[in-house]
Coordinates of C-alpha atoms in Angstrom, one line a residue:
M1 CA 40.9 5.1 -14.4
A2 CA 38.1 3.0 -13.0
L3 CA 35.6 5.9 -12.9
L4 CA 36.6 7.0 -16.4
L5 CA 36.2 3.4 -17.7
A6 CA 32.8 3.1 -16.0
I7 CA 31.6 6.3 -17.7
L8 CA 32.8 5.1 -21.1
I9 CA 31.1 1.8 -20.6
G10 CA 27.9 3.4 -19.5
V11 CA 27.9 5.7 -22.6
A12 CA 28.5 2.6 -24.8
W13 CA 25.5 0.8 -23.2
G14 CA 23.3 3.9 -23.8
L15 CA 24.5 4.2 -27.4
A16 CA 24.0 0.4 -28.1
G17 CA 20.6 0.4 -26.5
N18 CA 19.4 3.4 -28.5
R19 CA 20.9 1.9 -31.7
L20 CA 18.8 -1.2 -31.2
A21 CA 15.7 0.8 -30.4
A22 CA 16.2 2.7 -33.7
A23 CA 16.8 -0.5 -35.6
C24 CA 13.4 -1.7 -34.3
G25 CA 11.7 1.4 -35.5
C26 CA 11.0 2.8 -32.0
R27 CA 11.7 6.3 -31.1
L28 CA 12.2 6.8 -27.4
A29 CA 9.9 9.5 -26.2
S30 CA 12.0 11.6 -23.9
P31 CA 15.6 12.2 -22.9
G32 CA 15.1 10.3 -19.6
E33 CA 13.6 7.4 -21.5
S34 CA 16.5 7.4 -24.0
I35 CA 19.0 7.3 -21.1
A36 CA 17.3 4.8 -18.8
V37 CA 16.0 2.4 -21.4
G38 CA 19.1 2.7 -23.6
V39 CA 21.5 2.0 -20.8
T40 CA 19.5 -0.9 -19.5
L41 CA 19.1 -2.4 -22.9
G42 CA 22.8 -2.0 -23.7
M43 CA 23.8 -3.5 -20.4
G44 CA 21.7 -6.5 -21.2
I45 CA 23.4 -6.9 -24.6
N46 CA 26.7 -6.7 -22.9
A47 CA 25.7 -9.4 -20.4
W48 CA 24.7 -11.7 -23.2
V49 CA 27.9 -11.1 -25.2
M50 CA 29.9 -12.0 -22.1
T51 CA 27.7 -15.1 -21.4
A52 CA 28.4 -16.3 -25.0
L53 CA 32.2 -15.7 -24.5
A54 CA 32.2 -17.5 -21.2
F55 CA 30.6 -20.6 -22.6
A56 CA 32.9 -20.4 -25.7
G57 CA 36.0 -20.2 -23.6
G58 CA 36.9 -16.7 -24.8
L59 CA 37.6 -14.8 -21.6
Y60 CA 40.9 -13.0 -21.5
P61 CA 42.1 -9.6 -20.2
V62 CA 41.8 -8.2 -23.8
T63 CA 38.2 -9.4 -24.1
G64 CA 36.7 -6.4 -22.4
W65 CA 38.5 -3.9 -24.6
I66 CA 37.4 -5.8 -27.7
V67 CA 33.7 -5.9 -26.6
L68 CA 33.8 -2.2 -25.6
A69 CA 35.2 -1.3 -29.0
L70 CA 32.5 -3.3 -30.8
L71 CA 29.8 -1.6 -28.8
Y72 CA 31.1 1.8 -30.0
A73 CA 31.6 0.5 -33.5
V74 CA 28.0 -0.5 -34.0
S75 CA 26.5 2.5 -32.3
W76 CA 28.7 5.5 -32.9
R77 CA 26.1 7.2 -35.1
Q78 CA 23.9 7.5 -32.0
I79 CA 26.4 9.8 -30.3
P80 CA 24.7 13.1 -31.3
L81 CA 21.3 11.9 -30.5
C82 CA 22.3 10.6 -27.0
W83 CA 24.3 13.8 -26.4
R84 CA 21.2 15.9 -27.1
A85 CA 19.1 13.5 -24.8
L86 CA 21.6 14.1 -21.9
R87 CA 21.7 17.8 -22.5
D88 CA 17.9 18.1 -22.6
L89 CA 17.5 16.0 -19.5
L90 CA 19.8 18.3 -17.6
R91 CA 18.2 21.5 -19.0
S92 CA 14.5 20.7 -18.8
R93 CA 14.4 18.8 -15.5
F94 CA 10.7 19.2 -15.1
R95 CA 8.3 19.0 -17.9
G96 CA 5.6 21.6 -17.6
V97 CA 7.0 23.1 -14.4
S98 CA 8.9 26.4 -14.4
R99 CA 11.7 26.9 -12.1
K100 CA 9.6 29.2 -9.9
Q101 CA 7.0 26.4 -9.6
L102 CA 9.7 23.8 -8.8
P103 CA 8.6 22.1 -5.5
W104 CA 11.3 22.6 -2.9
L105 CA 11.0 18.9 -1.8
E106 CA 11.8 17.8 -5.4
A107 CA 14.9 19.9 -5.4
F108 CA 15.8 18.6 -2.0
G109 CA 15.4 15.1 -3.3
G110 CA 17.7 15.8 -6.2
A111 CA 20.3 17.1 -3.8
V112 CA 20.0 14.0 -1.6
L113 CA 20.5 11.8 -4.7
I114 CA 23.7 13.6 -5.5
V115 CA 25.0 12.9 -2.0
L116 CA 24.0 9.3 -2.2
L117 CA 25.7 9.0 -5.6
I118 CA 28.9 10.3 -4.2
L119 CA 28.8 7.9 -1.3
A120 CA 28.0 4.9 -3.6
V121 CA 30.7 5.9 -6.2
T122 CA 33.5 6.2 -3.6
L123 CA 32.5 2.9 -1.9
A124 CA 32.4 1.1 -5.2
W125 CA 35.7 2.6 -6.3
A126 CA 37.5 0.9 -3.4
P127 CA 38.2 -2.9 -3.1
P128 CA 35.0 -4.9 -2.5
L129 CA 34.0 -5.8 1.1
R130 CA 30.5 -7.3 1.2
T131 CA 30.4 -11.1 1.9
D132 CA 28.2 -12.2 -1.0
A133 CA 30.3 -10.3 -3.5
L134 CA 33.5 -12.0 -2.2
V135 CA 31.8 -15.4 -2.1
Y136 CA 30.1 -15.5 -5.5
H137 CA 29.0 -12.3 -7.2
L138 CA 32.6 -11.5 -8.0
A139 CA 34.3 -14.7 -7.0
V140 CA 32.6 -16.9 -9.6
P141 CA 33.3 -14.4 -12.5
K142 CA 36.9 -14.2 -11.3
A143 CA 37.1 -18.0 -11.5
Y144 CA 35.7 -18.0 -15.0
L145 CA 38.2 -15.4 -16.0
D146 CA 41.1 -17.3 -14.5
H147 CA 40.0 -20.4 -16.5
H148 CA 39.1 -18.4 -19.6
G149 CA 35.5 -19.7 -19.5
V150 CA 32.9 -21.5 -17.5
V151 CA 34.4 -23.8 -14.9
N152 CA 32.9 -26.3 -12.5
L153 CA 32.9 -25.0 -8.9
P154 CA 31.3 -28.0 -7.1
N155 CA 32.1 -26.6 -3.6
N156 CA 30.3 -23.3 -4.2
M157 CA 26.6 -23.9 -4.2
Y158 CA 25.9 -20.4 -5.4
S159 CA 27.9 -21.0 -8.6
F160 CA 25.0 -23.1 -9.9
F161 CA 22.6 -20.1 -9.7
P162 CA 21.8 -18.2 -12.9
L163 CA 24.5 -15.6 -13.3
L164 CA 23.3 -13.1 -16.0
F165 CA 24.2 -9.9 -14.1
E166 CA 27.4 -11.5 -12.9
M167 CA 28.4 -11.4 -16.5
V168 CA 28.4 -7.6 -16.3
Y169 CA 30.7 -7.9 -13.4
L170 CA 32.8 -10.3 -15.4
F171 CA 33.1 -7.7 -18.1
G172 CA 34.4 -5.3 -15.6
L173 CA 36.9 -7.8 -14.2
T174 CA 38.5 -8.3 -17.7
F175 CA 39.9 -4.7 -17.6
E176 CA 41.8 -5.6 -14.3
V177 CA 41.0 -2.2 -12.8
E178 CA 40.1 -2.1 -9.1
G179 CA 36.5 -1.1 -8.4
L180 CA 35.3 -1.2 -12.0
P181 CA 32.8 -4.1 -11.6
A182 CA 31.1 -2.4 -8.6
L183 CA 31.1 1.0 -10.5
L184 CA 29.2 -0.7 -13.3
G185 CA 26.6 -1.8 -10.6
V186 CA 26.4 1.9 -9.6
G187 CA 25.7 2.7 -13.3
Q188 CA 22.8 0.3 -13.3
A189 CA 21.4 2.0 -10.2
V190 CA 21.7 5.4 -12.0
A191 CA 19.7 4.0 -14.9
L192 CA 17.0 2.8 -12.5
A193 CA 16.9 6.2 -10.8
V194 CA 16.4 7.9 -14.2
G195 CA 13.8 5.3 -15.1
L196 CA 11.8 5.9 -12.0
A197 CA 11.8 9.7 -12.5
T198 CA 10.9 9.3 -16.1
Y199 CA 8.0 7.0 -15.5
Y200 CA 6.6 9.2 -12.8
R201 CA 6.7 12.3 -14.9
R202 CA 5.2 10.6 -17.9
Y203 CA 2.3 8.9 -16.3
L204 CA 1.7 10.0 -12.7
G205 CA 2.6 13.7 -12.2
G206 CA 4.6 16.6 -13.4
R207 CA 5.9 18.2 -10.2
Y208 CA 8.1 15.4 -8.9
G209 CA 10.4 12.7 -10.3
W210 CA 13.8 12.8 -8.7
L211 CA 12.0 12.6 -5.3
V212 CA 10.8 9.1 -6.3
A213 CA 14.4 8.0 -6.9
A214 CA 15.5 9.7 -3.7
V215 CA 12.9 7.9 -1.6
F216 CA 14.0 4.5 -3.0
F217 CA 17.7 5.0 -2.9
S218 CA 17.7 6.6 0.5
V219 CA 17.2 3.2 2.0
P220 CA 20.6 2.8 3.7
T221 CA 20.9 -0.9 2.7
F222 CA 20.4 0.0 -0.9
V223 CA 23.2 2.6 -0.9
E224 CA 25.6 0.0 0.3
I225 CA 24.6 -2.9 -2.0
A226 CA 24.5 -0.5 -5.0
A227 CA 28.2 -0.1 -4.4
S228 CA 29.0 -3.7 -3.6
A229 CA 28.6 -5.7 -6.8
Y230 CA 25.3 -7.3 -5.6
V231 CA 22.4 -8.3 -7.9
D232 CA 19.4 -7.2 -5.8
L233 CA 19.2 -3.7 -7.4
P234 CA 19.7 -5.1 -10.9
L235 CA 16.9 -7.5 -10.2
A236 CA 14.7 -4.6 -9.1
G237 CA 15.7 -2.7 -12.2
F238 CA 14.8 -5.6 -14.5
V239 CA 11.4 -6.0 -12.8
F240 CA 10.7 -2.3 -13.0
F241 CA 11.7 -2.0 -16.7
A242 CA 9.6 -5.0 -17.5
F243 CA 6.6 -3.1 -16.1
Y244 CA 7.7 0.1 -17.8
A245 CA 7.9 -1.7 -21.1
W246 CA 4.5 -3.3 -20.5
D247 CA 2.9 0.0 -19.9
R248 CA 4.5 1.5 -23.0
W249 CA 3.5 -1.6 -25.0
R250 CA -0.1 -1.3 -23.7
E251 CA -0.1 2.3 -24.8
T252 CA 1.6 2.0 -28.3
R253 CA 1.3 -1.7 -29.2
H254 CA 4.8 -1.4 -30.6
G255 CA 6.7 -4.7 -30.9
F256 CA 9.9 -3.1 -29.4
W257 CA 8.2 -2.6 -26.1
F258 CA 6.8 -6.1 -26.1
A259 CA 10.3 -7.5 -26.8
L260 CA 11.8 -5.3 -24.0
M261 CA 9.1 -6.5 -21.6
C262 CA 9.8 -10.1 -22.4
G263 CA 13.6 -9.6 -22.2
S264 CA 13.5 -7.6 -18.9
A265 CA 11.2 -10.1 -17.2
A266 CA 13.4 -13.0 -18.4
S267 CA 16.5 -11.1 -17.3
A268 CA 15.1 -10.8 -13.8
F269 CA 14.7 -14.6 -13.6
A270 CA 18.2 -15.1 -15.0
T271 CA 19.7 -12.6 -12.6
K272 CA 18.3 -14.1 -9.4
L273 CA 16.0 -17.1 -8.8
T274 CA 13.6 -14.9 -6.8
G275 CA 13.0 -13.1 -10.0
F276 CA 10.7 -16.0 -10.9
M277 CA 7.9 -14.1 -9.3
V278 CA 7.7 -11.6 -12.2
L279 CA 7.0 -14.4 -14.7
P280 CA 3.3 -15.0 -13.8
L281 CA 2.8 -11.3 -13.4
T282 CA 4.1 -10.7 -17.0
V283 CA 1.7 -13.4 -18.3
L284 CA -1.1 -11.8 -16.4
G285 CA -0.2 -8.4 -18.0
I286 CA -0.2 -9.9 -21.5
V287 CA -3.6 -11.5 -21.0
W288 CA -5.0 -8.3 -19.5
V289 CA -3.9 -6.2 -22.4
R290 CA -5.5 -8.7 -24.9
R291 CA -8.6 -9.3 -22.8
H292 CA -10.9 -7.7 -25.5
G293 CA -9.0 -9.1 -28.5
S294 CA -8.1 -12.5 -30.0
A295 CA -7.5 -15.3 -27.5
A296 CA -5.2 -16.9 -30.1
R297 CA -3.1 -13.8 -30.3
A298 CA -2.8 -13.6 -26.5
L299 CA -1.8 -17.2 -26.3
G300 CA 0.8 -16.6 -29.0
E301 CA 2.3 -13.7 -27.1
V302 CA 2.4 -15.7 -23.9
A303 CA 4.2 -18.5 -25.8
V304 CA 6.7 -16.0 -27.1
F305 CA 7.3 -14.7 -23.6
T306 CA 7.6 -18.3 -22.3
L307 CA 10.1 -19.1 -25.0
T308 CA 12.1 -16.0 -24.2
A309 CA 12.3 -17.0 -20.5
L310 CA 13.5 -20.5 -21.4
V311 CA 16.2 -19.1 -23.8
F312 CA 17.5 -16.8 -21.1
M313 CA 17.7 -19.6 -18.6
A314 CA 19.0 -22.2 -21.0
P315 CA 22.8 -21.6 -20.7
W316 CA 22.6 -21.9 -16.9
W317 CA 20.4 -25.0 -16.9
A318 CA 22.7 -26.6 -19.5
R319 CA 25.7 -25.8 -17.4
N320 CA 24.1 -27.4 -14.3
L321 CA 23.0 -30.5 -16.3
H322 CA 26.5 -30.9 -17.6
Y323 CA 28.2 -30.6 -14.2
A324 CA 25.6 -32.0 -11.8
G325 CA 23.2 -34.0 -13.9
N326 CA 20.3 -31.8 -12.6
P327 CA 19.5 -28.6 -14.6
F328 CA 17.8 -27.0 -11.7
V329 CA 20.4 -27.7 -9.0
P330 CA 20.5 -26.7 -6.2
L331 CA 16.7 -27.1 -6.5
F332 CA 14.7 -30.3 -6.8
M333 CA 17.6 -32.5 -5.7
Q334 CA 15.4 -35.0 -3.9
M335 CA 13.8 -35.8 -7.3
L336 CA 16.5 -35.1 -9.8
G337 CA 19.7 -35.7 -7.8
G338 CA 23.0 -33.9 -8.1
Q339 CA 24.4 -34.4 -4.6
E340 CA 26.9 -36.9 -5.9
Q341 CA 28.5 -34.3 -8.2
I342 CA 28.4 -31.1 -6.0
N343 CA 29.0 -30.3 -2.4
W344 CA 25.3 -29.8 -1.5
D345 CA 22.4 -32.1 -0.7
P346 CA 18.6 -32.1 0.0
T347 CA 19.2 -32.1 3.8
R348 CA 21.2 -28.9 3.7
A349 CA 18.8 -27.4 1.3
M350 CA 16.0 -28.0 3.8
L351 CA 18.1 -26.6 6.6
M352 CA 18.9 -23.5 4.5
D353 CA 15.2 -23.0 3.8
R354 CA 14.5 -23.1 7.6
Y355 CA 17.4 -20.7 8.1
V356 CA 16.0 -18.2 5.6
H357 CA 12.6 -18.4 7.2
M358 CA 14.2 -17.3 10.5
F359 CA 14.7 -13.8 9.1
G360 CA 12.1 -11.2 9.8
M361 CA 9.7 -10.9 12.7
G362 CA 7.0 -13.5 12.0
R363 CA 4.7 -14.5 9.2
G364 CA 1.3 -14.2 10.8
I365 CA -1.5 -11.8 9.9
V366 CA -0.6 -9.5 12.8
D367 CA 3.1 -9.6 11.8
F368 CA 2.0 -8.5 8.3
L369 CA 0.0 -5.6 9.6
L370 CA 2.9 -4.5 11.8
L371 CA 5.4 -4.6 8.9
P372 CA 5.6 -0.8 8.5
Y373 CA 6.4 -0.4 12.1
N374 CA 8.8 -3.3 12.4
L375 CA 10.7 -2.6 9.2
T376 CA 11.2 1.1 10.2
F377 CA 12.1 0.7 13.9
H378 CA 13.3 -2.8 14.4
S379 CA 15.3 -3.7 11.2
E380 CA 19.0 -4.2 11.9
P381 CA 21.9 -5.0 9.6
H382 CA 23.7 -8.3 10.1
S383 CA 20.9 -9.7 12.2
L384 CA 17.8 -11.9 11.8
R385 CA 15.7 -8.7 12.0
F386 CA 15.5 -8.2 8.3
D387 CA 19.3 -8.0 7.8
G388 CA 19.4 -4.4 6.9
R389 CA 17.9 -0.9 7.5
L390 CA 14.9 0.6 5.8
G391 CA 15.0 4.1 7.3
L392 CA 12.2 6.5 8.1
V393 CA 10.9 7.8 4.8
Y394 CA 8.4 5.0 3.9
F395 CA 6.9 5.2 7.3
L396 CA 6.5 9.0 7.0
L397 CA 4.8 8.4 3.6
I398 CA 2.0 6.3 5.0
P399 CA -0.5 9.2 4.9
A400 CA 0.1 9.3 1.1
G401 CA -2.2 6.3 0.9
V402 CA -5.1 8.7 1.3
G403 CA -4.0 10.6 -1.8
V404 CA -3.5 7.4 -3.8
W405 CA -7.1 6.4 -3.0
M406 CA -8.4 9.9 -3.8
R407 CA -6.9 9.9 -7.3
R408 CA -7.1 6.1 -8.0
T409 CA -7.0 5.2 -11.7
A410 CA -6.5 1.9 -13.6
R411 CA -2.8 2.5 -13.8
I412 CA -2.6 3.2 -10.1
G413 CA -4.5 0.0 -9.5
V414 CA -1.9 -2.0 -11.5
L415 CA 0.9 -0.4 -9.5
A416 CA -0.8 -1.2 -6.3
L417 CA -1.3 -4.8 -7.4
M418 CA 2.4 -5.1 -8.3
T419 CA 3.4 -3.7 -4.9
A420 CA 1.0 -5.9 -3.0
V421 CA 2.0 -9.1 -4.7
L422 CA 5.7 -8.5 -4.5
I423 CA 5.5 -7.6 -0.8
L424 CA 3.3 -10.6 0.0
V425 CA 5.8 -13.0 -1.7
W426 CA 8.6 -11.3 0.1
F427 CA 6.8 -11.5 3.4
L428 CA 6.1 -15.2 3.1
Y429 CA 9.5 -16.4 1.9
F430 CA 12.5 -14.2 2.4
Q431 CA 12.4 -11.2 4.8
Y432 CA 15.7 -9.5 3.9
I433 CA 15.6 -5.8 3.4
R434 CA 17.6 -6.1 0.1
F435 CA 15.1 -8.6 -1.3
L436 CA 12.4 -6.0 -0.9
A437 CA 13.9 -3.8 -3.6
P438 CA 11.6 -4.8 -6.5
A439 CA 8.5 -4.0 -4.4
L440 CA 9.9 -0.7 -3.2
T441 CA 10.3 0.6 -6.7
F442 CA 6.6 0.5 -7.1
L443 CA 5.8 1.6 -3.6
S444 CA 8.0 4.7 -4.1
L445 CA 6.0 5.7 -7.2
L446 CA 2.7 5.3 -5.2
G447 CA 4.0 7.1 -2.2
V448 CA 5.1 10.2 -4.1
Y449 CA 1.9 10.1 -6.2
G450 CA -0.2 10.2 -3.0
L451 CA 2.0 13.0 -1.7
E452 CA 1.6 15.1 -4.8
T453 CA -2.2 14.5 -4.7
L454 CA -2.6 15.7 -1.2
V455 CA -0.3 18.7 -1.4
T456 CA -1.7 20.0 -4.7
C457 CA -5.4 19.7 -4.0
P458 CA -7.1 23.1 -2.9
A459 CA -6.9 23.6 0.8
G460 CA -7.1 26.3 3.5
R461 CA -4.3 27.8 5.5
L462 CA -4.4 25.1 8.1
R463 CA -4.2 22.3 5.5
T464 CA -1.4 24.1 3.7
A465 CA 0.6 24.4 7.0
W466 CA 0.0 20.7 7.6
N467 CA 1.3 19.9 4.1
Q468 CA 4.4 21.9 4.6
M469 CA 5.1 20.3 7.9
W470 CA 4.6 16.8 6.4
M471 CA 7.0 17.6 3.6
G472 CA 9.4 18.9 6.1
L473 CA 9.2 15.6 8.0
I474 CA 9.8 13.7 4.8
A475 CA 12.9 15.9 4.1
L476 CA 14.2 15.1 7.6
G477 CA 13.5 11.5 6.9
L478 CA 15.7 11.7 3.8
V479 CA 18.4 13.3 5.8
F480 CA 18.1 10.6 8.5
N481 CA 18.4 7.9 5.9
T482 CA 21.4 9.6 4.3
T483 CA 23.2 9.9 7.7
L484 CA 22.7 6.1 8.2
A485 CA 24.2 5.4 4.8
A486 CA 27.0 7.9 5.6
K487 CA 27.7 6.1 8.9
T488 CA 28.4 2.9 7.0
W489 CA 30.5 4.8 4.5
W490 CA 32.5 6.4 7.4
E491 CA 33.1 3.0 9.1
K492 CA 34.6 1.7 5.9
R493 CA 36.4 5.0 5.0
P494 CA 37.1 4.3 1.3
T495 CA 38.7 7.6 0.9
A496 CA 41.8 6.3 2.8
Y497 CA 42.3 3.9 -0.1
L498 CA 41.3 6.3 -2.8
S499 CA 43.7 9.0 -1.6
G500 CA 46.6 6.6 -1.4
D501 CA 46.9 6.7 2.4
E502 CA 46.1 2.9 2.5
S503 CA 47.1 0.1 0.2
R504 CA 44.7 -2.5 -1.0
D505 CA 46.0 -4.9 1.7
A506 CA 45.7 -2.3 4.4
Y507 CA 42.1 -1.5 3.4
W508 CA 41.1 -5.2 3.5
T509 CA 43.0 -5.8 6.7
R510 CA 41.1 -2.9 8.4
N511 CA 37.7 -4.0 7.1
L512 CA 37.9 -7.8 6.8
P513 CA 39.1 -9.5 10.0
A514 CA 39.8 -12.8 8.0
Y515 CA 41.9 -11.1 5.3
P516 CA 45.3 -11.5 7.0
M517 CA 44.8 -15.2 7.1
Y518 CA 43.8 -15.3 3.4
R519 CA 47.0 -13.3 2.6
A520 CA 49.0 -15.9 4.6
M521 CA 47.4 -18.7 2.7
N522 CA 48.2 -17.0 -0.6
T523 CA 51.9 -16.6 0.3
Q524 CA 52.6 -19.7 2.4
A525 CA 50.6 -22.4 0.6
G526 CA 52.1 -23.6 -2.7
A527 CA 50.5 -23.3 -6.1
D528 CA 49.6 -27.0 -6.1
D529 CA 48.2 -27.0 -2.5
R530 CA 44.6 -27.2 -1.5
V531 CA 43.2 -25.6 1.7
L532 CA 40.1 -26.8 3.6
F533 CA 38.1 -23.8 5.0
I534 CA 36.2 -24.1 8.2
Y535 CA 34.1 -21.0 9.0
M536 CA 36.3 -18.8 6.9
R537 CA 33.2 -17.2 5.2
N538 CA 34.4 -18.7 1.9
L539 CA 35.7 -15.5 0.5
G540 CA 36.8 -17.0 -2.8
Y541 CA 37.6 -13.6 -4.4
L542 CA 40.4 -13.2 -1.9
A543 CA 41.9 -16.7 -2.5
Q544 CA 44.8 -17.3 -4.9
R545 CA 45.1 -20.9 -4.0
D546 CA 42.7 -23.9 -4.6
F547 CA 40.4 -24.4 -1.6
L548 CA 37.6 -26.7 -0.5
S549 CA 34.7 -25.1 1.3
D550 CA 31.1 -25.7 2.4
S551 CA 28.3 -23.2 1.5
I552 CA 26.2 -21.9 4.4
F553 CA 27.1 -24.8 6.8
E554 CA 30.8 -24.2 6.8
A555 CA 31.9 -27.1 8.9
H556 CA 30.0 -29.8 7.0
T557 CA 33.0 -31.5 5.3
M558 CA 35.1 -31.6 8.5
Q559 CA 32.2 -32.8 10.6
S560 CA 31.5 -35.6 8.0
L561 CA 35.2 -36.6 8.0
L562 CA 35.4 -36.6 11.8
A563 CA 32.3 -38.7 12.1
R564 CA 34.0 -41.4 10.0
A565 CA 37.5 -41.1 11.5
D566 CA 38.3 -43.3 14.5
A567 CA 41.9 -42.2 14.6
G568 CA 44.1 -39.4 13.3
E569 CA 45.4 -41.6 10.5
D570 CA 41.9 -42.2 9.3
L571 CA 41.3 -38.4 9.1
F572 CA 44.7 -37.9 7.4
Q573 CA 43.8 -40.5 4.7
Q574 CA 40.4 -38.9 4.1
L575 CA 41.9 -35.4 3.7
Q576 CA 44.6 -36.8 1.4
S577 CA 41.9 -38.4 -0.8
L578 CA 40.3 -35.0 -1.1
G579 CA 43.7 -33.4 -2.0
V580 CA 43.7 -31.2 1.1
T581 CA 47.1 -30.1 2.2
H582 CA 46.2 -27.3 4.6
I583 CA 43.4 -26.5 7.0
M584 CA 42.3 -22.9 7.8
F585 CA 39.7 -22.0 10.3
D586 CA 38.2 -19.6 12.8
S587 CA 38.7 -21.1 16.2
N588 CA 35.7 -19.3 17.7
Y589 CA 33.5 -21.6 15.7
V590 CA 35.6 -24.7 16.2
W591 CA 36.3 -24.6 19.9
G592 CA 34.5 -21.5 21.1
P593 CA 31.0 -21.0 22.5
D594 CA 29.5 -20.8 19.0
S595 CA 31.0 -24.1 17.9
T596 CA 28.8 -26.5 16.0
F597 CA 31.3 -29.4 16.7
T598 CA 30.5 -32.0 19.4
P599 CA 33.0 -32.4 22.2
E600 CA 34.1 -35.7 20.8
H601 CA 34.7 -34.2 17.4
Q602 CA 36.6 -31.3 18.9
A603 CA 38.9 -33.7 20.7
R604 CA 39.5 -35.7 17.6
L605 CA 40.4 -32.6 15.6
Q606 CA 42.6 -31.3 18.4
R607 CA 44.6 -34.5 18.4
F608 CA 44.9 -34.5 14.7
L609 CA 46.3 -31.0 14.6
M610 CA 48.8 -31.9 17.3
N611 CA 50.0 -35.1 15.7
H612 CA 49.5 -34.5 12.0
A613 CA 49.7 -30.8 11.3
E614 CA 51.9 -27.8 11.8
R615 CA 50.6 -24.3 12.4
I616 CA 52.2 -21.9 10.0
A617 CA 50.1 -18.8 10.5
R618 CA 47.8 -17.2 13.1
N619 CA 45.9 -14.0 13.4
D620 CA 43.5 -13.3 16.3
S621 CA 41.1 -16.3 16.2
Y622 CA 42.1 -17.5 12.8
A623 CA 44.7 -20.2 12.1
L624 CA 46.3 -21.9 9.2
Y625 CA 47.8 -25.4 9.5
R626 CA 49.8 -27.5 7.1
I627 CA 49.2 -31.2 7.2
V628 CA 52.3 -33.3 7.7
I629 CA 52.9 -37.0 7.6
N630 CA 54.5 -37.2 11.1

């Protein structure tokens, strides 16, 4: 059911996007463009419709079906056109290249993409597991749906971020079908893959296309987050399509492409705050296109783009102003305040910034030069070393830089500039592998372009042998990356759930050590109770009871209470004033070697639990206590 619904929704996005393009008088130039641009545009329309419904209080289980029906109702006339586009894309895979001339590495890349798609779809189809999805990418939309609209979540700092793409996941949640939100994320990734292939064939070369997408999506971390309801790949998609639309606008001067450029760049910012980096690049792109024309016209177009970005951010800033008194919370709290209204403050913001800067392997000049080596051979998931895996392929494509230089053009210069700026910003501020996705879309295009340049230029037998060996190494690199992604897939084993061998509870119990305690909380705490989390990872998507938690620094509330409590009665009164009836924690981080509690605070908490609480559930290092009067 989930996969069928995801396909129906993807088709609706494509139809709606093509309908809007036709209404604007723009004919999409190729089947790939029709699919990639149409789906991305339709997805954006869907996100805005859900945003409006969330702020209007119109979120109910039937909402999704009504929106889906409306998408089909306004665009059904596009069905024959889109069917022909899909058929033509599958038939004529390579413009200007016969099947006999089809490069074997391009065909191999297409096969790799199919394997990666199967891994991603089966992962997405199962219940979600990744922390950020359970903390806010899915947890916040779930809370909105439970309350039929936008709701204040003062204890979840992430809920004050812009949530444009979370509205797509919210749309999936309204159908109440397991796995559908994450499958919609996979659909966005497919649109990005088609877009990369389409752009390459249109502007850079005719022999490759799917290889570009295979290089990008073979990054093991990307396969996992594509299937996990994250927003890093949607951010990369919006950044890429902003550039795609800019290039088409530069070529055609059609207003549709200018509007799509503005909307995509603004969507990047409204999807993730790190998308801010695309805004000055878009302004620079507008000015560059109009460099020989009227300055007034250029200023007018920059003003239109600025207004578009403000409109896209306005709902989220208005929400923050209403709930926290600071439209930019959790930013600028030292100047604009907000700490009185939400469970966050400038001190923790500063500590979080320091924590983020701990990721990576340095920020000096030498560290920057060593990035290709360190990212390839030292990146590790769930660690400070980039928190993910890049794989081998980009390292093997380093010689392609020679080919890029040999056939450099103005367009290649712009692609190189985009890549360099995005990598530099990433290097200076947030060295997570998944945050590198926007830069790698452009690096993938450049890498395959350089590869095609070198392997197609006239050469002797020795050079031809070297090219074949190099392409063979790249193919092995794709295989290696795919095996890393398959290893993660095998550890989670989603097929056990999909085949019916495991229930949802059993799947979560096997993959999430904390889940049994969340299940105990959901069954043993009352509907009116409130649970204080201490190092429970704040997996709000799993919680069916009200809870109080601390973002990032997960013992902050309890540490603050203990610092003010001289006796157990004092702590009891403070917890009572917060409405807390239960305490749930991971003892490894309370009394273990990784504890952030002082010995004095540990002793106070231990006495309180002995005298004022009753343990009602325990699993491994996790415990759930009910607060009692005596």
